[in-house]
CSV table of C-alpha atoms and ligand atoms in Angstrom, one decimal:
chain,number,residue,atom,x,y,z
T,225,MET,CA,-22.1,-6.6,-8.6
T,226,LYS,CA,-20.1,-9.2,-10.4
T,227,ASP,CA,-22.4,-11.0,-12.9
T,228,PHE,CA,-23.7,-8.9,-15.8
T,229,ALA,CA,-24.6,-11.5,-18.4
T,230,GLY,CA,-28.3,-11.7,-19.2
T,231,LYS,CA,-29.2,-8.8,-17.0
T,232,ILE,CA,-30.5,-5.3,-17.9
T,233,VAL,CA,-28.7,-2.0,-17.8
T,234,PHE,CA,-30.3,1.4,-18.2
T,235,ILE,CA,-27.9,4.1,-19.2
T,236,THR,CA,-28.8,7.8,-19.3
T,237,GLY,CA,-27.0,9.9,-21.9
T,238,GLY,CA,-26.3,6.6,-23.6
T,239,ALA,CA,-26.3,8.1,-27.1
T,240,SER,CA,-22.9,9.8,-26.8
T,241,GLY,CA,-19.6,10.0,-25.1
T,242,ALA,CA,-19.2,8.4,-21.7
T,243,GLY,CA,-22.7,6.8,-21.8
T,244,LEU,CA,-22.1,5.3,-25.2
T,245,GLY,CA,-18.8,3.8,-24.0
T,246,GLN,CA,-20.7,2.3,-21.1
T,247,ALA,CA,-23.3,0.8,-23.4
T,248,LYS,CA,-20.5,-0.8,-25.4
T,249,VAL,CA,-18.7,-2.2,-22.4
T,250,PHE,CA,-21.8,-3.5,-20.4
T,251,GLY,CA,-23.4,-4.7,-23.7
T,252,LYS,CA,-20.3,-6.7,-24.5
T,253,ALA,CA,-20.5,-8.1,-20.9
T,254,GLY,CA,-23.8,-9.7,-22.0
T,255,MET,CA,-26.3,-7.2,-20.7
T,256,ARG,CA,-29.4,-6.0,-22.5
T,257,VAL,CA,-28.9,-2.3,-22.9
T,258,ALA,CA,-31.5,0.5,-22.6
T,259,ILE,CA,-30.0,3.9,-23.7
T,260,ALA,CA,-32.0,7.0,-22.8
T,261,ASP,CA,-31.2,10.3,-24.4
T,262,VAL,CA,-32.8,13.5,-25.5
T,263,ARG,CA,-31.4,13.5,-29.0
T,264,GLN,CA,-33.1,11.1,-31.5
T,265,GLU,CA,-30.5,11.5,-34.2
T,266,ALA,CA,-27.7,10.6,-31.7
T,267,LEU,CA,-29.8,7.6,-30.5
T,268,ASP,CA,-30.2,6.3,-34.1
T,269,LYS,CA,-26.4,6.7,-34.7
T,270,ALA,CA,-25.6,5.0,-31.3
T,271,VAL,CA,-27.7,2.0,-32.1
T,272,GLU,CA,-25.8,1.4,-35.4
T,273,GLU,CA,-22.5,1.9,-33.6
T,274,LEU,CA,-23.4,-0.6,-30.9
T,275,VAL,CA,-24.5,-3.2,-33.5
T,276,ALA,CA,-21.2,-2.6,-35.3
T,277,TYR,CA,-19.4,-3.1,-31.9
T,278,GLY,CA,-21.0,-6.6,-31.7
T,279,LEU,CA,-24.2,-6.1,-29.7
T,280,LYS,CA,-27.4,-7.8,-30.9
T,281,ARG,CA,-30.0,-5.3,-32.2
T,282,GLU,CA,-32.7,-7.0,-30.1
T,283,ASP,CA,-30.6,-6.4,-27.0
T,284,ILE,CA,-30.6,-2.6,-27.5
T,285,LEU,CA,-33.5,-0.4,-26.5
T,286,PRO,CA,-33.1,3.3,-27.5
T,287,LEU,CA,-35.5,5.7,-25.7
T,288,LYS,CA,-35.9,9.3,-26.6
T,289,VAL,CA,-36.6,11.1,-23.3
T,290,ASP,CA,-35.9,14.4,-21.6
T,291,LEU,CA,-34.8,13.0,-18.3
T,292,THR,CA,-35.5,16.2,-16.4
T,293,ASN,CA,-39.2,15.5,-17.1
T,294,ARG,CA,-40.5,13.1,-14.5
T,295,GLN,CA,-43.5,11.9,-16.6
T,296,GLU,CA,-41.2,11.2,-19.6
T,297,TYR,CA,-38.7,9.4,-17.4
T,298,THR,CA,-41.4,7.3,-15.7
T,299,ALA,CA,-42.8,6.3,-19.2
T,300,ALA,CA,-39.3,5.3,-20.2
T,301,ALA,CA,-38.9,3.1,-17.1
T,302,ASP,CA,-42.3,1.5,-17.9
T,303,LYS,CA,-41.1,0.8,-21.4
T,304,VAL,CA,-38.0,-1.0,-20.2
T,305,GLU,CA,-40.0,-3.3,-18.1
T,306,GLU,CA,-42.4,-3.9,-20.9
T,307,VAL,CA,-39.7,-4.7,-23.5
T,308,PHE,CA,-37.0,-6.4,-21.3
T,309,GLY,CA,-39.4,-8.0,-18.8
T,310,GLY,CA,-38.2,-6.1,-15.6
T,311,PRO,CA,-36.5,-3.1,-14.2
T,312,PRO,CA,-32.8,-2.7,-14.7
T,313,HIS,CA,-30.3,-4.6,-12.5
T,314,LEU,CA,-27.8,-1.8,-13.2
T,315,LEU,CA,-28.8,1.9,-13.5
T,316,ILE,CA,-26.0,4.2,-14.8
T,317,GLN,CA,-27.0,7.8,-14.9
T,318,THR,CA,-24.5,9.6,-17.1
T,319,ALA,CA,-26.5,12.3,-19.0
T,320,GLY,CA,-24.9,15.7,-18.4
T,321,VAL,CA,-24.4,19.1,-19.8
T,322,ASN,CA,-22.1,21.9,-18.9
T,323,SER,CA,-21.8,25.7,-19.4
T,324,PHE,CA,-19.1,27.8,-17.9
T,325,GLY,CA,-19.0,31.5,-16.9
T,326,PRO,CA,-18.6,33.8,-13.9
T,327,ILE,CA,-20.9,32.6,-11.1
T,328,GLU,CA,-22.1,36.2,-10.5
T,329,ALA,CA,-23.2,36.4,-14.1
T,330,SER,CA,-25.3,33.2,-14.0
T,331,THR,CA,-29.0,33.3,-14.7
T,332,PHE,CA,-31.8,31.2,-13.4
T,333,ASP,CA,-31.7,29.5,-16.9
T,334,ASP,CA,-28.0,28.6,-16.4
T,335,PHE,CA,-28.8,27.0,-13.1
T,336,ASP,CA,-32.0,25.3,-14.2
T,337,TRP,CA,-30.4,23.8,-17.3
T,338,VAL,CA,-27.1,22.6,-15.8
T,339,MET,CA,-28.6,21.5,-12.4
T,340,GLY,CA,-31.7,20.1,-14.1
T,341,VAL,CA,-29.7,17.7,-16.2
T,342,CYS,CA,-26.7,17.0,-13.9
T,343,LEU,CA,-28.5,16.7,-10.6
T,344,ASN,CA,-32.3,16.6,-11.0
T,345,HIS,CA,-32.3,13.8,-13.6
T,346,VAL,CA,-30.2,11.7,-11.2
T,347,VAL,CA,-32.7,12.3,-8.4
T,348,ASN,CA,-35.6,11.4,-10.9
T,349,GLY,CA,-33.9,8.2,-11.9
T,350,LEU,CA,-33.2,7.1,-8.3
T,351,LEU,CA,-36.7,7.8,-7.2
T,352,ILE,CA,-38.3,6.1,-10.2
T,353,PHE,CA,-36.0,3.0,-10.3
T,354,VAL,CA,-34.7,2.2,-6.9
T,355,PRO,CA,-38.1,1.0,-5.4
T,356,ARG,CA,-38.7,-1.0,-8.5
T,357,MET,CA,-35.2,-2.6,-8.3
T,358,ILE,CA,-35.6,-3.4,-4.6
T,359,LYS,CA,-39.0,-5.0,-5.2
T,360,ALA,CA,-37.8,-7.1,-8.1
T,361,TYR,CA,-34.3,-8.1,-7.0
T,362,ALA,CA,-33.5,-7.6,-3.3
T,363,HIS,CA,-31.8,-10.7,-1.8
T,364,LYS,CA,-32.6,-12.6,-5.0
T,365,THR,CA,-30.1,-11.2,-7.4
T,366,GLU,CA,-27.4,-8.5,-7.6
T,367,PHE,CA,-28.3,-5.0,-8.5
T,368,HIS,CA,-26.5,-1.7,-8.4
T,369,VAL,CA,-26.9,2.1,-9.1
T,370,ALA,CA,-24.1,4.2,-10.6
T,371,THR,CA,-23.7,7.8,-11.6
T,372,THR,CA,-21.2,9.7,-13.7
T,373,SER,CA,-20.2,12.7,-11.7
T,374,SER,CA,-17.0,14.6,-12.2
T,375,MET,CA,-13.7,15.7,-10.6
T,376,GLY,CA,-15.6,19.0,-10.6
T,377,ALA,CA,-17.5,17.6,-7.6
T,378,PHE,CA,-14.4,18.2,-5.5
T,379,MET,CA,-13.2,21.4,-7.1
T,380,ALA,CA,-15.5,24.4,-7.2
T,381,GLY,CA,-14.2,27.2,-9.3
T,382,SER,CA,-15.7,30.7,-9.8
T,383,GLY,CA,-16.4,29.8,-13.4
T,384,THR,CA,-18.0,26.4,-12.8
T,385,GLY,CA,-20.6,27.2,-10.1
T,386,PRO,CA,-23.8,25.4,-11.2
T,387,TYR,CA,-21.9,22.4,-12.6
T,388,SER,CA,-19.7,21.9,-9.5
T,389,ALA,CA,-22.6,22.4,-7.2
T,390,ALA,CA,-24.6,19.7,-9.1
T,391,LYS,CA,-21.8,17.2,-9.1
T,392,ALA,CA,-20.9,17.7,-5.5
T,393,ALA,CA,-24.6,17.0,-4.6
T,394,VAL,CA,-24.6,13.9,-6.9
T,395,ASN,CA,-21.5,12.5,-5.0
T,396,ASN,CA,-23.2,13.0,-1.6
T,397,LEU,CA,-26.4,11.4,-2.9
T,398,MET,CA,-24.5,8.4,-4.0
T,399,TYR,CA,-22.7,8.0,-0.7
T,400,SER,CA,-26.2,8.0,0.9
T,401,TYR,CA,-27.4,5.3,-1.5
T,402,ALA,CA,-24.3,3.2,-1.1
T,403,GLU,CA,-25.2,2.9,2.6
T,404,ALA,CA,-29.0,2.7,2.1
T,405,LEU,CA,-28.8,-0.2,-0.4
T,406,ARG,CA,-26.5,-2.4,1.6
T,407,PRO,CA,-29.3,-4.2,3.6
T,408,TYR,CA,-30.9,-5.1,0.2
T,409,GLY,CA,-27.7,-6.7,-1.0
T,410,ALA,CA,-27.0,-3.9,-3.5
T,411,GLY,CA,-24.5,-1.1,-4.0
T,412,ALA,CA,-23.8,2.3,-5.4
T,413,THR,CA,-20.9,3.8,-7.3
T,414,VAL,CA,-20.0,7.4,-8.3
T,415,LEU,CA,-17.6,7.8,-11.2
T,416,CYS,CA,-15.6,11.1,-11.1
T,417,PRO,CA,-13.7,11.6,-14.4
T,418,GLY,CA,-11.4,14.5,-15.1
T,419,ASN,CA,-11.6,14.9,-18.9
T,420,ILE,CA,-13.5,12.7,-21.4
T,421,ASN,CA,-13.2,12.6,-25.2
T,422,SER,CA,-16.9,13.3,-25.7
T,423,ASN,CA,-19.3,15.7,-27.3
T,424,ILE,CA,-20.1,17.7,-24.2
T,425,GLY,CA,-18.4,20.7,-25.7
T,426,ASN,CA,-21.4,21.0,-28.1
T,427,ALA,CA,-24.0,20.9,-25.3
T,428,GLU,CA,-25.0,24.5,-25.8
T,429,LYS,CA,-26.3,23.6,-29.3
T,430,TYR,CA,-29.2,21.7,-27.8
T,431,ARG,CA,-29.8,23.8,-24.7
T,432,PRO,CA,-33.7,23.8,-24.6
T,433,ALA,CA,-35.3,26.9,-26.1
T,434,HIS,CA,-37.0,27.9,-22.8
T,435,LEU,CA,-33.6,28.0,-20.9
T,436,ARG,CA,-31.5,30.0,-23.4
T,437,ASN,CA,-31.2,33.2,-21.4
T,438,THR,CA,-27.6,32.6,-20.4
T,439,GLY,CA,-25.3,35.1,-18.6
T,440,TYR,CA,-22.3,33.6,-20.2
T,441,HIS,CA,-20.5,34.4,-23.5
T,442,VAL,CA,-21.3,31.4,-25.7
T,443,SER,CA,-20.3,31.1,-29.3
T,444,GLU,CA,-19.1,28.7,-32.0
T,445,GLY,CA,-15.6,29.8,-30.8
T,446,THR,CA,-16.1,28.8,-27.2
T,447,MET,CA,-17.5,25.5,-28.3
T,448,LYS,CA,-14.5,25.0,-30.5
T,449,THR,CA,-12.1,25.6,-27.6
T,450,LEU,CA,-14.0,23.2,-25.4
T,451,ASN,CA,-14.1,20.5,-28.1
T,452,ALA,CA,-10.3,20.8,-28.5
T,453,ILE,CA,-9.9,20.3,-24.7
T,454,HIS,CA,-12.2,17.3,-24.6
T,455,ALA,CA,-10.4,15.7,-27.6
T,456,THR,CA,-7.5,15.1,-25.2
T,457,GLY,CA,-9.7,13.3,-22.7
T,458,ILE,CA,-9.9,9.7,-21.7
T,459,ASP,CA,-11.5,7.3,-24.2
T,460,PRO,CA,-15.2,6.5,-23.2
T,461,VAL,CA,-14.6,2.7,-23.6
T,462,GLU,CA,-11.5,2.8,-21.4
T,463,LEU,CA,-13.5,4.9,-18.9
T,464,ALA,CA,-16.4,2.4,-18.9
T,465,GLU,CA,-14.0,-0.4,-18.3
T,466,ILE,CA,-12.7,1.4,-15.2
T,467,LEU,CA,-16.3,1.9,-14.0
T,468,LYS,CA,-17.1,-1.8,-14.5
T,469,GLU,CA,-14.0,-2.8,-12.5
T,470,GLY,CA,-15.1,-0.3,-9.8
T,471,ILE,CA,-18.6,-1.8,-9.7
T,472,GLU,CA,-17.3,-5.4,-9.6
T,473,ASN,CA,-15.1,-4.5,-6.6
T,474,GLY,CA,-17.9,-2.7,-4.8
T,475,ARG,CA,-16.2,0.7,-4.9
T,476,ILE,CA,-18.3,3.7,-4.0
T,477,ILE,CA,-16.0,6.4,-5.6
T,478,VAL,CA,-14.2,5.6,-8.8
T,479,LEU,CA,-11.5,8.2,-9.7
T,480,PRO,CA,-10.4,7.2,-13.2
T,481,SER,CA,-7.0,8.3,-14.4
T,482,ARG,CA,-4.0,7.1,-16.2
T,483,ASP,CA,-2.0,9.2,-13.8
T,484,THR,CA,-3.2,8.2,-10.3
T,485,ALA,CA,-0.2,9.9,-8.5
T,486,SER,CA,-1.2,13.3,-9.8
T,487,TRP,CA,-4.9,12.9,-8.8
T,488,LYS,CA,-3.8,11.7,-5.3
T,489,THR,CA,-1.6,14.8,-4.9
T,490,GLN,CA,-4.5,17.1,-6.0
T,491,LEU,CA,-7.0,15.4,-3.7
T,492,ARG,CA,-4.7,15.5,-0.7
T,493,SER,CA,-4.1,19.2,-1.3
T,494,LEU,CA,-7.8,19.8,-1.6
T,495,HIS,CA,-8.5,18.1,1.7
T,496,GLU,CA,-5.7,20.1,3.3
T,497,THR,CA,-7.3,23.3,2.1
T,498,ILE,CA,-10.5,22.3,3.9
T,499,GLU,CA,-8.6,21.4,7.0
T,500,ASP,CA,-7.0,24.8,6.9
T,501,TYR,CA,-10.3,26.5,7.5
T,502,THR,CA,-10.1,25.1,11.1
T,503,LEU,CA,-7.0,27.1,11.7
T,504,THR,CA,-6.8,30.8,12.8
T,505,ALA,CA,-5.8,33.3,10.1
T,506,ALA,CA,-2.2,33.5,11.6
T,507,GLU,CA,-1.8,29.7,11.7
T,508,ARG,CA,-3.1,29.6,8.1
T,509,ASP,CA,-0.6,32.2,6.9
T,510,ALA,CA,2.3,30.4,8.7
T,511,LYS,CA,1.3,27.1,7.0
T,512,ALA,CA,1.0,28.7,3.6
T,513,ALA,CA,4.5,30.2,4.0
T,514,ALA,CA,5.9,26.8,5.0
T,515,ARG,CA,4.3,25.3,2.0
T,516,MET,CA,5.7,27.9,-0.4
T,517,GLU,CA,9.2,27.3,1.1
T,518,GLU,CA,8.8,23.6,0.5
T,519,MET,CA,7.7,24.2,-3.1
T,520,ARG,CA,10.6,26.5,-3.7
T,521,LYS,CA,13.1,23.8,-2.5
T,522,ARG,CA,11.4,21.1,-4.5
T,523,PHE,CA,11.3,23.0,-7.8
T,524,ALA,CA,14.7,24.7,-7.4
T,525,PRO,CA,16.8,24.3,-10.6
T,526,PRO,CA,19.0,21.3,-10.5
T,527,ALA,CA,22.7,21.8,-9.9
T,528,GLY,CA,24.5,22.0,-13.2
T,529,GLY,CA,22.3,24.5,-14.9
T,530,GLU,CA,18.8,25.8,-15.0
T,531,GLY,CA,16.3,23.6,-16.8
T,532,LYS,CA,19.0,21.0,-17.8
T,533,ASN,CA,17.3,18.1,-16.1
T,534,ALA,CA,14.0,19.9,-15.5
T,535,PRO,CA,10.9,17.9,-16.2
T,536,PRO,CA,9.0,19.0,-19.4
T,537,PRO,CA,6.4,21.7,-18.8
T,538,PRO,CA,2.9,20.4,-18.3
T,539,PRO,CA,0.7,20.5,-21.4
T,540,MET,CA,-1.3,23.7,-21.7
T,541,TRP,CA,-4.8,24.0,-22.9
T,542,GLY,CA,-4.7,26.9,-25.2
T,543,VAL,CA,-7.3,28.5,-27.5
T,544,PRO,CA,-7.2,26.8,-30.9
T,545,GLU,CA,-7.3,28.7,-34.2
T,546,GLY,CA,-10.9,30.0,-34.7
T,547,GLY,CA,-11.6,29.4,-31.0
T,548,GLU,CA,-12.5,31.8,-28.2
T,549,PRO,CA,-11.8,31.5,-24.5
T,550,PHE,CA,-14.8,30.1,-22.6
T,551,GLY,CA,-15.9,30.9,-19.0
T,552,ARG,CA,-16.5,34.6,-19.7
T,553,ALA,CA,-19.6,36.7,-19.1
T,554,ARG,CA,-21.9,38.1,-21.7
T,555,ASP,CA,-20.5,41.4,-23.0
T,556,ASP,CA,-23.7,43.4,-22.2
T,557,LEU,CA,-23.6,42.7,-18.5
T,558,ASP,CA,-22.1,46.1,-17.6
T,559,TRP,CA,-21.8,45.3,-13.9
T,560,VAL,CA,-19.5,42.4,-14.4
T,561,ASP,CA,-15.8,42.9,-13.9
T,562,PRO,CA,-14.3,43.6,-17.4
T,563,SER,CA,-11.5,41.0,-16.9
T,564,LYS,CA,-14.3,38.4,-16.9
T,565,LYS,CA,-15.5,39.3,-20.4
T,566,ILE,CA,-14.2,38.7,-23.9
T,567,LYS,CA,-13.9,42.5,-24.8
I,247,NAI,P1,-21.8,14.0,-24.2
I,247,NAI,O1,-22.4,15.3,-24.5
I,247,NAI,O2,-21.0,13.3,-25.2
I,247,NAI,O3,-23.0,13.0,-23.6
I,247,NAI,C1,-24.0,13.5,-22.8
I,247,NAI,C2,-25.3,13.0,-23.3
I,247,NAI,O4,-26.4,13.4,-22.4
I,247,NAI,C3,-25.7,13.6,-24.7
I,247,NAI,O5,-25.9,12.5,-25.6
I,247,NAI,C4,-26.9,14.4,-24.4
I,247,NAI,O6,-27.9,14.4,-25.5
I,247,NAI,C5,-27.5,13.7,-23.1
I,247,NAI,N1,-28.4,14.6,-22.5
I,247,NAI,C6,-28.2,15.9,-22.1
I,247,NAI,N2,-29.4,16.4,-21.6
I,247,NAI,C7,-30.3,15.4,-21.5
I,247,NAI,C8,-31.6,15.4,-21.1
I,247,NAI,N3,-32.3,16.4,-20.6
I,247,NAI,N4,-32.3,14.2,-21.2
I,247,NAI,C9,-31.6,13.1,-21.8
I,247,NAI,N5,-30.4,13.2,-22.2
I,247,NAI,C10,-29.7,14.3,-22.1
I,247,NAI,O7,-21.0,14.3,-22.8
I,247,NAI,P2,-20.1,13.4,-21.9
I,247,NAI,O8,-18.8,14.1,-21.6
I,247,NAI,O9,-20.0,12.0,-22.3
I,247,NAI,O10,-20.9,13.5,-20.5
I,247,NAI,C11,-21.3,12.3,-19.8
I,247,NAI,C12,-21.2,12.7,-18.3
I,247,NAI,O11,-19.8,12.8,-18.0
I,247,NAI,C13,-21.8,14.0,-17.9
I,247,NAI,O12,-22.5,13.8,-16.7
I,247,NAI,C14,-20.7,14.9,-17.7
I,247,NAI,O13,-21.0,15.9,-16.7
I,247,NAI,C15,-19.6,14.0,-17.2
I,247,NAI,N6,-18.3,14.4,-17.3
I,247,NAI,C16,-17.7,14.8,-18.5
I,247,NAI,C17,-16.4,15.2,-18.6
I,247,NAI,C18,-15.8,15.6,-19.9
I,247,NAI,O14,-14.7,16.0,-19.9
I,247,NAI,N7,-16.5,15.4,-21.0
I,247,NAI,C19,-15.6,15.2,-17.4
I,247,NAI,C20,-16.2,14.8,-16.2
I,247,NAI,C21,-17.5,14.4,-16.1
């Protein structure tokens, strides 16, 4: 998709963070912008921010909707058609939440909340909008679907289970849609950021009341730590510009980073890890030993003194003052390994 002016974009999670950055960038590109979000206050603030950014008020449609609810999502889709005169040409599903803790401590509520927003809302949007988009635009005008996933889609950790599982599923869904939409003259893109300067660290504050039975240790302190980490992330407008460029160039996966070399190294080593599962245990051990030896040589202190010309150490994400480590289990779960708890 190359032409945006005069067209319609529907952005989920558009009241904050990455979604709000997308509303700014695609709004500036001349699109009429529907932003769907569950938080009314954030929507009100976002509208003012978009107007201050240069968008026309009549080109912004805020919609308060819980996107995990199919009736509410369908009503929002109907509203866009009613107000803007048709379904979106560009659907960007960005709403998301996260919560971290040992996978074995996770509750049904943890899975239902995180996978409900990060995966099910994406499915809802695709099923609600894609048929409408095909009927309205196939072979007549460009249209496109995009989703904000995460690098977490490629890297499952023991403390990010529901989130990584949801994001991996989202990536696969978008690969399917990219292929499926080609005969209609449309495309699909999945954006996989690493760290975004957003409000996601506060997501636990608006976890729905019926899904609050978490197995994780969650406190003001854990949110403070998460917020400190996200404050170092990529700016949402910069991220949205990278997404726009990806959509314009028909890219299916967009891996945004200021430091492409480091992502490439990480992704290569991830793929190697998967390939390693095809080896026997002995072959795997031999390969691991060879890799260690290579690392030892590569990072050996330079001649002339240890550390003299050594690269600076990588920045560490510590726990800020008043913060607490996140990713731990609730204290009262007596069957969880003590090293995975705060106390
Ligand atoms: P954010 O918290 O600033 O924005 C997410 C928005 O989604 C919020 O405004 C929230 O109200 C909305 N939302 C949550 N549940 C909803 C529901 N049921 N219905 C409607 N709206 C709902 O967070 P951020 O970081 O901008 O997140 C955007 C996307 O980026 C998410 O999918 C997230 O997983 C992804 N991501 C974030 C990263 C980060 O470091 N912050 C890194 C990689 C991916």
